[in-house]
Short mmCIF file of C-alpha atoms in Angstrom, two decimals:
data_model
loop_
_atom_site.label_atom_id
_atom_site.label_comp_id
_atom_site.label_asym_id
_atom_site.label_seq_id
_atom_site.Cartn_x
_atom_site.Cartn_y
_atom_site.Cartn_z
CA MET A 1 5.89 -19.58 28.56
CA ASP A 2 8.96 -16.86 28.90
CA VAL A 3 8.23 -13.18 30.05
CA PRO A 4 9.00 -10.63 26.83
CA LYS A 5 12.32 -8.73 27.67
CA VAL A 6 12.45 -4.77 25.93
CA ALA A 7 15.61 -5.49 24.58
CA ARG A 8 16.13 -1.76 22.11
CA VAL A 9 14.49 2.05 22.94
CA PHE A 10 14.96 3.92 19.72
CA LYS A 11 14.69 7.72 21.28
CA GLY A 12 14.19 10.16 18.96
CA THR A 13 11.84 12.53 16.20
CA PHE A 14 9.14 10.58 15.28
CA VAL A 15 6.42 11.22 12.63
CA HIS A 16 2.27 9.18 12.79
CA ALA A 17 -0.37 10.10 12.69
CA LYS A 18 -3.09 9.23 15.52
CA SER A 19 -6.12 10.52 12.44
CA VAL A 20 -6.81 10.39 9.07
CA SER A 21 -7.46 13.93 8.91
CA GLU A 22 -4.47 16.83 8.53
CA ALA A 23 -4.66 17.32 12.72
CA GLY A 24 -3.64 14.34 13.26
CA VAL A 25 -0.05 13.77 11.87
CA GLU A 26 2.10 14.40 14.86
CA LEU A 27 5.33 15.19 15.00
CA ASN A 28 7.30 13.97 18.18
CA PRO A 29 10.43 15.36 18.16
CA SER A 30 11.00 13.52 22.16
CA GLY A 31 9.70 10.34 21.91
CA ALA A 32 10.43 6.68 22.65
CA ILE A 33 9.69 3.57 21.43
CA GLY A 34 10.12 0.22 23.58
CA VAL A 35 11.51 -3.24 21.43
CA PHE A 36 10.65 -6.07 23.44
CA ASP A 37 13.39 -9.28 22.61
CA ASN A 38 10.75 -11.05 19.82
CA GLY A 39 10.77 -7.95 17.43
CA ARG A 40 7.36 -6.86 18.74
CA ILE A 41 6.86 -2.81 19.97
CA ALA A 42 6.47 -2.73 24.29
CA PHE A 43 5.33 0.99 24.14
CA VAL A 44 5.98 4.18 22.45
CA GLY A 45 6.84 7.33 25.49
CA ASN A 46 8.37 10.50 25.19
CA LEU A 47 11.59 10.93 27.12
CA LEU A 48 10.45 13.31 29.27
CA ASP A 49 8.86 9.82 31.34
CA ILE A 50 11.71 7.63 30.00
CA GLU A 51 13.16 6.73 33.58
CA SER A 52 9.75 5.77 34.11
CA LEU A 53 9.29 3.98 31.38
CA ARG A 54 13.12 1.98 32.89
CA SER A 55 11.38 0.96 36.14
CA LYS A 56 7.78 -0.40 34.45
CA TYR A 57 9.85 -2.22 32.05
CA ARG A 58 12.80 -2.69 33.72
CA PHE A 59 15.59 -1.73 30.42
CA THR A 60 18.48 0.29 31.99
CA SER A 61 19.73 2.46 29.60
CA ALA A 62 22.62 0.41 28.08
CA VAL A 63 19.68 -0.66 25.91
CA GLU A 64 18.34 2.89 24.21
CA VAL A 65 19.14 3.70 20.45
CA ASP A 66 19.97 7.75 20.11
CA LEU A 67 18.38 8.32 16.82
CA GLY A 68 20.67 11.34 16.71
CA SER A 69 19.46 13.85 13.97
CA ARG A 70 17.14 10.05 12.32
CA PHE A 71 13.50 10.02 12.14
CA LEU A 72 10.93 6.53 12.74
CA ILE A 73 7.28 6.52 9.79
CA PRO A 74 4.98 4.34 10.04
CA GLY A 75 6.01 1.80 6.78
CA PHE A 76 3.27 2.24 4.16
CA VAL A 77 0.35 0.13 2.57
CA ASP A 78 0.49 -0.23 -0.68
CA THR A 79 -3.74 -1.05 -0.29
CA HIS A 80 -4.23 -2.35 -4.16
CA ASN A 81 -1.45 -3.69 -6.37
CA HIS A 82 -1.01 -6.03 -9.05
CA ALA A 83 1.95 -8.04 -8.75
CA PRO A 84 2.16 -9.62 -12.28
CA GLN A 85 2.01 -6.11 -13.77
CA TYR A 86 5.02 -5.03 -12.65
CA GLN A 87 6.40 -6.72 -15.86
CA TYR A 88 5.68 -3.87 -17.80
CA SER A 89 5.00 -0.35 -15.39
CA GLY A 90 5.61 2.63 -16.84
CA THR A 91 4.68 1.91 -20.81
CA GLY A 92 1.32 0.89 -21.94
CA THR A 93 -0.44 4.07 -20.70
CA ASP A 94 -1.41 4.91 -24.65
CA LEU A 95 -5.39 3.54 -23.99
CA PRO A 96 -8.03 4.03 -21.37
CA LEU A 97 -8.69 1.05 -19.33
CA LEU A 98 -10.87 -2.08 -21.65
CA GLU A 99 -8.85 -1.31 -24.42
CA TRP A 100 -5.67 -1.59 -21.62
CA LEU A 101 -6.71 -4.37 -20.83
CA GLU A 102 -7.08 -6.84 -24.10
CA LYS A 103 -4.26 -4.93 -25.01
CA TYR A 104 -1.29 -4.99 -22.10
CA THR A 105 -2.90 -6.90 -19.19
CA PHE A 106 -4.20 -9.40 -20.23
CA PRO A 107 -1.72 -11.07 -22.65
CA VAL A 108 0.77 -10.28 -20.28
CA GLU A 109 -0.74 -12.13 -17.71
CA ALA A 110 -1.53 -14.74 -19.26
CA LYS A 111 2.16 -15.78 -19.26
CA TYR A 112 2.19 -16.25 -16.03
CA SER A 113 0.89 -19.64 -16.33
CA ASP A 114 4.85 -20.66 -16.46
CA ILE A 115 6.30 -20.87 -12.75
CA ASP A 116 10.16 -19.90 -13.40
CA PHE A 117 8.12 -16.61 -15.16
CA ALA A 118 6.19 -15.71 -12.29
CA ARG A 119 9.10 -15.84 -9.83
CA ASN A 120 11.38 -13.62 -11.53
CA VAL A 121 9.30 -10.81 -11.56
CA TYR A 122 7.22 -11.29 -8.33
CA ASP A 123 10.52 -11.72 -6.22
CA LYS A 124 11.58 -8.18 -8.16
CA SER A 125 7.89 -6.52 -7.58
CA ILE A 126 8.44 -7.58 -3.54
CA ARG A 127 11.97 -6.14 -3.14
CA ARG A 128 11.16 -2.81 -5.55
CA VAL A 129 7.90 -2.54 -2.96
CA MET A 130 9.36 -2.97 0.32
CA ARG A 131 12.88 -0.70 -1.33
CA ASN A 132 9.91 2.50 -1.74
CA GLY A 133 8.96 2.03 2.40
CA THR A 134 5.82 0.08 2.09
CA THR A 135 5.68 -2.93 5.16
CA THR A 136 2.20 -3.88 3.68
CA CYS A 137 1.29 -4.30 0.33
CA CYS A 138 -2.82 -5.79 -1.12
CA TYR A 139 -1.29 -7.61 -4.21
CA PHE A 140 -3.57 -9.32 -7.10
CA ALA A 141 -2.02 -12.78 -8.18
CA THR A 142 -3.70 -13.61 -11.89
CA ILE A 143 -5.58 -16.39 -12.35
CA HIS A 144 -3.11 -19.37 -11.72
CA LEU A 145 -3.05 -20.86 -8.87
CA ASP A 146 0.19 -22.22 -8.89
CA ALA A 147 1.68 -19.15 -9.47
CA SER A 148 -0.52 -17.34 -6.25
CA LYS A 149 0.56 -19.29 -4.18
CA LEU A 150 3.73 -18.31 -5.01
CA LEU A 151 3.60 -14.43 -4.27
CA ALA A 152 2.20 -15.66 -1.64
CA ASP A 153 4.84 -18.31 -0.44
CA LEU A 154 7.30 -15.62 -1.40
CA CYS A 155 5.71 -12.45 0.07
CA ALA A 156 6.21 -14.51 3.14
CA ARG A 157 9.68 -15.30 2.98
CA HIS A 158 10.84 -11.60 1.98
CA GLY A 159 8.75 -10.68 5.61
CA LEU A 160 6.17 -8.48 3.73
CA ARG A 161 3.70 -8.42 5.12
CA ALA A 162 1.28 -8.56 2.40
CA TYR A 163 -3.15 -9.22 1.59
CA VAL A 164 -2.42 -11.68 -1.71
CA GLY A 165 -5.37 -12.63 -4.30
CA LYS A 166 -6.77 -15.59 -7.04
CA VAL A 167 -7.52 -13.54 -9.57
CA SER A 168 -10.82 -15.50 -10.63
CA MET A 169 -12.62 -14.39 -14.36
CA ASP A 170 -15.02 -16.43 -15.66
CA ARG A 171 -16.49 -14.37 -19.15
CA ASN A 172 -15.42 -11.70 -21.58
CA SER A 173 -12.67 -12.00 -21.66
CA PRO A 174 -9.68 -13.84 -24.35
CA ALA A 175 -9.68 -17.49 -24.64
CA PHE A 176 -5.93 -17.69 -23.81
CA TYR A 177 -6.94 -16.20 -20.44
CA VAL A 178 -10.36 -17.05 -18.51
CA GLU A 179 -10.80 -19.85 -15.92
CA PRO A 180 -13.09 -23.21 -17.57
CA SER A 181 -16.31 -22.27 -15.61
CA ALA A 182 -17.43 -19.66 -12.89
CA ALA A 183 -17.02 -23.67 -10.75
CA ALA A 184 -13.59 -24.16 -11.54
CA ALA A 185 -12.76 -21.14 -10.70
CA ILE A 186 -14.70 -21.18 -7.84
CA GLU A 187 -12.72 -24.17 -6.90
CA ALA A 188 -9.11 -22.19 -7.29
CA ALA A 189 -10.80 -19.19 -4.91
CA GLU A 190 -11.49 -21.53 -1.96
CA ALA A 191 -7.29 -23.75 -2.84
CA PHE A 192 -5.99 -20.69 -2.67
CA VAL A 193 -7.73 -19.92 0.27
CA ARG A 194 -7.45 -22.60 2.34
CA TYR A 195 -3.29 -23.45 1.04
CA VAL A 196 -2.29 -19.65 2.87
CA ARG A 197 -4.86 -20.01 5.20
CA ASP A 198 -3.93 -23.86 6.43
CA GLU A 199 -0.01 -24.51 4.71
CA LEU A 200 1.65 -21.43 4.75
CA CYS A 201 0.65 -20.20 8.13
CA SER A 202 2.39 -17.26 7.66
CA PRO A 203 1.69 -14.41 9.98
CA LEU A 204 1.71 -12.04 7.66
CA VAL A 205 -0.02 -13.11 4.77
CA THR A 206 -3.51 -13.03 4.27
CA PRO A 207 -5.83 -15.03 1.52
CA VAL A 208 -7.90 -12.70 -0.36
CA VAL A 209 -10.86 -13.40 -3.02
CA THR A 210 -10.36 -11.13 -5.72
CA PRO A 211 -13.13 -10.98 -8.60
CA ARG A 212 -11.24 -9.27 -11.50
CA PHE A 213 -14.30 -6.60 -11.73
CA VAL A 214 -18.08 -6.72 -12.54
CA PRO A 215 -17.88 -7.25 -16.11
CA THR A 216 -14.89 -10.44 -16.25
CA CYS A 217 -17.68 -12.45 -12.92
CA SER A 218 -21.02 -14.29 -14.18
CA SER A 219 -23.04 -14.21 -10.93
CA GLU A 220 -22.74 -17.55 -10.44
CA LEU A 221 -18.53 -17.14 -10.08
CA MET A 222 -19.10 -14.12 -7.10
CA ARG A 223 -22.30 -16.08 -5.47
CA GLY A 224 -18.64 -18.21 -4.94
CA LEU A 225 -16.77 -16.03 -4.50
CA GLY A 226 -18.71 -14.26 -1.66
CA GLU A 227 -19.38 -17.37 0.25
CA ILE A 228 -15.82 -18.03 0.43
CA ALA A 229 -15.49 -15.14 1.62
CA ALA A 230 -17.81 -15.33 4.49
CA THR A 231 -16.69 -19.62 5.20
CA TYR A 232 -13.09 -18.45 5.43
CA ASN A 233 -13.67 -14.62 7.40
CA VAL A 234 -11.16 -13.84 4.33
CA PRO A 235 -11.10 -10.41 2.70
CA ILE A 236 -12.38 -9.33 -0.85
CA GLN A 237 -10.14 -6.74 -3.32
CA SER A 238 -11.61 -5.88 -6.47
CA HIS A 239 -12.70 -2.84 -8.69
CA VAL A 240 -15.78 -0.87 -8.83
CA ALA A 241 -16.29 2.71 -10.89
CA GLU A 242 -13.08 3.15 -12.37
CA ASN A 243 -13.70 4.08 -15.81
CA LYS A 244 -16.86 5.18 -17.68
CA ALA A 245 -17.19 3.00 -20.52
CA GLU A 246 -16.74 0.22 -17.62
CA LEU A 247 -19.02 1.69 -15.57
CA ALA A 248 -21.57 1.79 -18.63
CA TRP A 249 -20.52 -2.09 -19.80
CA VAL A 250 -21.38 -3.78 -15.40
CA HIS A 251 -24.74 -1.23 -15.99
CA SER A 252 -25.45 -2.42 -19.35
CA LEU A 253 -24.86 -6.51 -18.05
CA HIS A 254 -26.54 -6.17 -14.74
CA PRO A 255 -29.51 -3.60 -15.62
CA ASP A 256 -31.91 -5.14 -12.16
CA CYS A 257 -29.17 -3.56 -10.36
CA SER A 258 -29.20 0.45 -9.25
CA SER A 259 -25.56 0.85 -9.72
CA TYR A 260 -22.07 -0.67 -10.20
CA THR A 261 -21.90 -1.28 -6.01
CA GLN A 262 -25.16 -2.46 -5.72
CA VAL A 263 -23.82 -5.74 -8.26
CA TYR A 264 -21.40 -6.30 -5.52
CA ASP A 265 -23.45 -5.87 -2.51
CA ALA A 266 -26.32 -8.46 -4.24
CA HIS A 267 -23.49 -10.96 -5.13
CA GLY A 268 -22.62 -10.53 -0.89
CA LEU A 269 -19.78 -8.83 -1.71
CA LEU A 270 -19.30 -6.44 0.48
CA SER A 271 -17.99 -7.17 4.26
CA GLU A 272 -16.03 -4.54 6.13
CA ARG A 273 -13.23 -6.39 4.68
CA CYS A 274 -13.45 -5.70 1.54
CA VAL A 275 -10.84 -3.38 -0.18
CA MET A 276 -13.17 -1.53 -4.06
CA ALA A 277 -10.56 0.25 -5.76
CA HIS A 278 -10.42 3.41 -7.65
CA GLY A 279 -13.73 4.72 -7.25
CA CYS A 280 -13.86 7.44 -9.56
CA HIS A 281 -17.28 7.17 -10.72
CA LEU A 282 -19.69 6.44 -7.35
CA GLU A 283 -22.41 7.97 -7.72
CA PRO A 284 -23.80 10.12 -3.02
CA ALA A 285 -25.69 6.22 -2.87
CA GLU A 286 -23.36 3.45 -3.71
CA LEU A 287 -20.51 6.24 -0.68
CA ASP A 288 -23.65 5.87 1.72
CA LEU A 289 -23.53 2.13 0.83
CA LEU A 290 -19.78 1.62 1.07
CA ARG A 291 -19.78 3.12 4.44
CA GLU A 292 -23.64 0.63 5.74
CA ARG A 293 -21.29 -2.23 5.44
CA GLY A 294 -17.86 -1.24 6.49
CA ALA A 295 -15.83 -1.64 2.97
CA GLY A 296 -13.18 1.22 1.73
CA ILE A 297 -12.17 2.54 -0.85
CA ALA A 298 -7.69 2.66 -2.20
CA HIS A 299 -7.89 5.66 -4.47
CA CYS A 300 -5.56 5.36 -7.38
CA PRO A 301 -4.46 8.35 -8.67
CA VAL A 302 -1.61 8.33 -10.64
CA SER A 303 -2.94 5.10 -12.60
CA ASN A 304 -6.23 7.47 -12.69
CA PHE A 305 -4.92 9.78 -14.95
CA ASN A 306 -2.13 7.52 -16.79
CA LEU A 307 -5.60 5.40 -18.32
CA LYS A 308 -7.32 9.14 -17.66
CA SER A 309 -10.12 7.47 -15.59
CA GLY A 310 -10.93 10.05 -13.89
CA ILE A 311 -10.44 12.45 -10.44
CA PHE A 312 -11.78 10.67 -7.36
CA ASP A 313 -13.38 13.16 -5.07
CA THR A 314 -10.78 12.38 -1.63
CA GLN A 315 -12.77 15.01 0.06
CA ARG A 316 -16.08 13.97 -0.69
CA ALA A 317 -15.62 10.28 0.14
CA LEU A 318 -14.53 11.19 3.88
CA ARG A 319 -17.20 12.38 4.31
CA SER A 320 -19.56 10.33 4.16
CA GLY A 321 -17.42 8.36 6.73
CA VAL A 322 -15.77 5.70 3.79
CA LYS A 323 -12.95 4.03 4.96
CA LEU A 324 -9.41 5.64 3.14
CA GLY A 325 -6.69 4.44 1.88
CA LEU A 326 -3.51 5.03 -0.71
CA GLY A 327 -2.63 2.66 -3.60
CA THR A 328 0.04 2.19 -6.31
CA ASP A 329 -1.73 0.16 -8.84
CA VAL A 330 0.46 -1.10 -10.40
CA SER A 331 1.29 -0.48 -13.83
CA GLY A 332 -1.57 1.56 -14.75
CA GLY A 333 0.36 3.02 -12.06
CA HIS A 334 3.66 3.37 -12.92
CA SER A 335 5.68 3.25 -9.72
CA PRO A 336 5.53 1.19 -6.44
CA SER A 337 6.31 4.18 -4.76
CA VAL A 338 3.30 4.78 -2.28
CA LEU A 339 5.41 7.99 -1.79
CA GLU A 340 4.75 9.02 -5.94
CA VAL A 341 0.45 7.97 -4.65
CA VAL A 342 0.93 10.30 -1.68
CA ARG A 343 1.69 13.39 -4.62
CA GLN A 344 -0.33 12.39 -7.24
CA ALA A 345 -3.02 12.39 -4.87
CA VAL A 346 -2.62 15.93 -4.03
CA VAL A 347 -2.53 16.74 -7.36
CA ALA A 348 -6.13 15.53 -7.96
CA SER A 349 -7.51 17.20 -5.10
CA ASN A 350 -5.33 20.58 -6.22
CA VAL A 351 -6.86 19.84 -10.01
CA LEU A 352 -10.80 19.77 -8.59
CA HIS A 353 -10.02 22.70 -7.33
CA MET A 354 -9.17 24.24 -10.01
CA HIS A 355 -12.11 23.23 -11.60
CA ASP A 356 -14.15 24.38 -8.61
CA ALA A 357 -13.11 27.66 -6.72
CA ALA A 358 -14.94 27.19 -3.96
CA TYR A 359 -13.69 22.98 -3.29
CA THR A 360 -11.00 22.98 -0.27
CA PRO A 361 -8.82 20.49 -1.83
CA ALA A 362 -6.50 17.85 0.80
CA ASN A 363 -3.09 19.12 1.49
CA TYR A 364 0.19 15.86 1.73
CA LYS A 365 -0.22 15.67 5.92
CA LEU A 366 -3.57 14.51 4.53
CA MET A 367 -2.65 12.28 2.00
CA PHE A 368 1.07 10.67 4.36
CA ALA A 369 -2.62 9.38 7.88
CA LEU A 370 -3.77 8.02 3.55
CA ALA A 371 -0.97 6.79 2.97
CA THR A 372 -0.11 4.82 6.59
CA LEU A 373 -3.20 4.80 8.71
CA GLY A 374 -5.57 4.52 6.26
CA GLY A 375 -4.83 1.84 5.01
CA ALA A 376 -4.33 -0.16 7.33
CA GLN A 377 -8.33 1.25 8.21
CA VAL A 378 -8.88 -0.31 5.24
CA ASN A 379 -7.60 -2.93 5.98
CA LYS A 380 -10.12 -3.67 8.94
CA GLU A 381 -6.09 -3.82 11.05
CA PRO A 382 -5.99 -2.68 14.81
CA THR A 383 -5.06 0.73 13.47
CA ASP A 384 -1.99 0.21 16.67
CA ARG A 385 -0.43 -1.26 13.41
CA VAL A 386 1.14 1.72 11.83
CA HIS A 387 1.17 4.94 14.73
CA TRP A 388 3.91 2.49 16.50
CA GLY A 389 2.01 -0.83 18.01
CA LYS A 390 2.76 -4.24 18.94
CA GLU A 391 3.32 -5.45 16.07
CA ARG A 392 6.92 -4.98 13.68
CA ARG A 393 7.40 -3.09 10.75
CA LEU A 394 8.37 0.30 12.86
CA ALA A 395 9.07 2.61 9.97
CA ILE A 396 11.85 3.67 7.89
CA ASP A 397 15.33 5.39 9.65
CA VAL A 398 16.49 8.38 7.77
CA ALA A 399 19.91 8.70 8.15
CA MET A 400 21.38 13.07 7.54
CA GLU A 401 23.40 14.81 8.93
CA LYS A 402 21.00 17.92 9.88
CA LEU A 403 17.66 17.69 9.53
CA HIS A 404 16.19 20.80 10.38
CA ARG A 405 12.77 21.15 11.21
CA LEU A 406 9.67 19.95 9.70
CA TRP A 407 7.25 21.76 7.66
CA LEU A 408 10.46 24.17 7.24
CA GLN A 409 11.91 25.31 4.22
CA VAL A 410 15.81 24.40 3.73
CA SER A 411 18.05 23.30 1.20
CA VAL A 412 19.20 20.40 -0.71
CA SER A 413 23.15 19.92 -1.90
CA SER A 414 25.24 17.31 -3.05
CA PRO A 415 23.39 14.14 -2.89
CA PRO A 416 24.75 11.38 -3.01
CA GLU A 417 24.91 8.67 -5.71
CA HIS A 418 23.47 5.19 -4.98
CA PRO A 419 24.78 2.67 -7.49
CA ARG A 420 21.50 0.41 -8.66
CA GLY A 421 20.67 -2.57 -6.44
CA GLN A 422 22.73 -1.73 -3.65
CA ASN A 423 21.31 -3.26 -1.32
CA ARG A 424 17.39 -4.12 -0.67
CA SER A 425 16.41 -0.41 1.49
CA LEU A 426 18.05 1.07 -1.42
CA ALA A 427 16.99 4.50 -1.89
CA PHE A 428 15.29 5.99 0.35
CA VAL A 429 15.74 10.31 -0.27
CA GLU A 430 12.01 10.22 -0.85
CA ALA A 431 11.80 9.18 3.67
CA ALA A 432 12.87 12.59 3.97
CA VAL A 433 10.64 14.56 2.60
CA SER A 434 7.16 11.88 3.79
CA LEU A 435 5.33 15.27 4.59
CA ILE A 436 5.44 16.22 0.70
CA GLY A 437 4.53 18.17 -1.08
CA ALA A 438 7.94 16.85 -3.31
CA GLY A 439 9.10 17.11 -7.33
CA PRO A 440 10.00 14.91 -8.91
CA ASN A 441 14.00 16.15 -8.48
CA CYS A 442 13.69 14.02 -4.89
CA PHE A 443 12.73 10.93 -7.85
CA TRP A 444 16.59 9.85 -9.02
CA CYS A 445 16.29 8.37 -5.19
CA ALA A 446 14.18 5.92 -6.28
CA MET A 447 15.08 5.27 -9.87
CA PRO A 448 18.95 6.08 -9.63
CA SER A 449 20.74 7.15 -12.45
CA THR A 450 22.59 10.88 -12.43
CA PRO A 451 21.82 13.01 -9.87
CA PRO A 452 20.70 16.43 -9.43
CA ASN A 453 22.64 18.74 -7.77
CA THR A 454 20.40 20.52 -6.16
CA ALA A 455 16.94 20.03 -5.40
CA GLU A 456 14.11 21.55 -4.20
CA PHE A 457 12.00 20.19 -1.75
CA ILE A 458 8.87 20.94 -0.10
CA PRO A 459 7.69 21.33 2.99
CA MET A 460 11.21 20.94 3.80
CA LYS A 461 14.61 20.56 2.74
CA ILE A 462 17.79 19.29 4.41
CA SER A 463 20.89 20.05 4.10
CA GLN A 464 23.42 17.90 3.00
CA TYR A 465 23.14 14.16 2.77
CA ARG A 466 25.80 11.92 3.91
CA LYS A 467 24.18 8.49 3.93
CA VAL A 468 20.21 6.86 3.48
CA GLU A 469 18.51 4.25 4.91
CA ALA A 470 15.89 2.49 4.91
CA ARG A 471 15.70 -0.61 7.44
CA PHE A 472 12.63 -2.19 9.01
CA LEU A 473 12.22 -3.91 12.35
CA ASP A 474 12.83 -7.39 12.03
CA GLU A 475 10.18 -9.96 13.60
CA SER A 476 12.28 -12.05 14.46
CA THR A 477 15.17 -10.41 16.30
CA THR A 478 15.80 -7.04 17.82
CA THR A 479 17.81 -5.33 15.40
CA LEU A 480 17.18 -3.07 12.77
CA ARG A 481 18.32 -4.76 9.27
CA GLN A 482 18.75 -3.96 5.81
#
């Protein structure tokens, strides 16, 4: 077996989270990251130690790349995203959750029986997610086995680390969009897991057991899915306590259970590899149960606001010891950008403070940590993958003429125009304000149109952009690829 050699060493400014806390966000202006010729990260060090690193890893200055005024951050982890709903993202936010599902979601998801339709939308969804700096995404597909396999295939093909679930639902669903029986749904779910594990065999794609939510899944189905997750040791994803009407419905369906969360637990669907989305209306005992089982929560503030579902208390969840990440929840969430989620998560925390002056709101540093390290912990990935570890997904590389000190306020003027579709890594001015507080004036970058001549960015502003790109370390090569 060949011993890998250090092929590139990137020197410059790195920003990452060493822990899920405000204090855990670290800015290192003099960092060094070594990359093996197989694309994996060899070491994370400091420029002060560059001579000892050269000696230890046997590389010369010829392989060193000075980032100059650019900086690197970890790729974002989107812990909750509905790939089929990308087709109508940004629309249909006039209704609350249950009515929204009936009017918009189920009719659109039913179309994914058409594999060509599925291919068109899924390809666009993945490309857009990656353009927004997400390197790991937890996807819900639909009830269709073939289309779900296709989504997994496309994630692998595009190089997106993905957790992909074929949705399971056998009750309380329209006749045109429901599986024929619990047995059929269980069989299809197992077939999907086996396909991803045994046929696709991609190190980037993990199959996920995916009951849509309790109201659409019978006890027989939920127990069967729990058994699949245990047998194959695969993750589980679903929704919990998103909306008050949903909560009342679950209690009426399962009066024998003390809470929404306890329904999942009673059916073997809570584990340390479980991610539950939303949780706006979780009781303290439910947070305790999630912590005891090692399950995590995907905080989806954009969707929570759009569908009028509620406000999730980030601080309370973290105090309870529950793992927490951020999710775009397309299309309840109108944007596939985790940066938009970071902004709205800060807003949600501020709203709680507005109603209770004693409440300490979370700031952008904490939300940045949740968008990267937090998401990895929720997915139970080795945490070194996102704060400069042994896997690829290094980060986003933003080139600019001059980067002033982070946390300071400096101006942005004359940003460049980016024609729509210029390249797959289009438009990452947002990455330059990844430690956010930024207003919507920077959103022209993710949704190219006519940019403003001036934008006010907080907490930092950058002077006179020349070039903005997102790039990722390629797993099979040692170059940064667009």
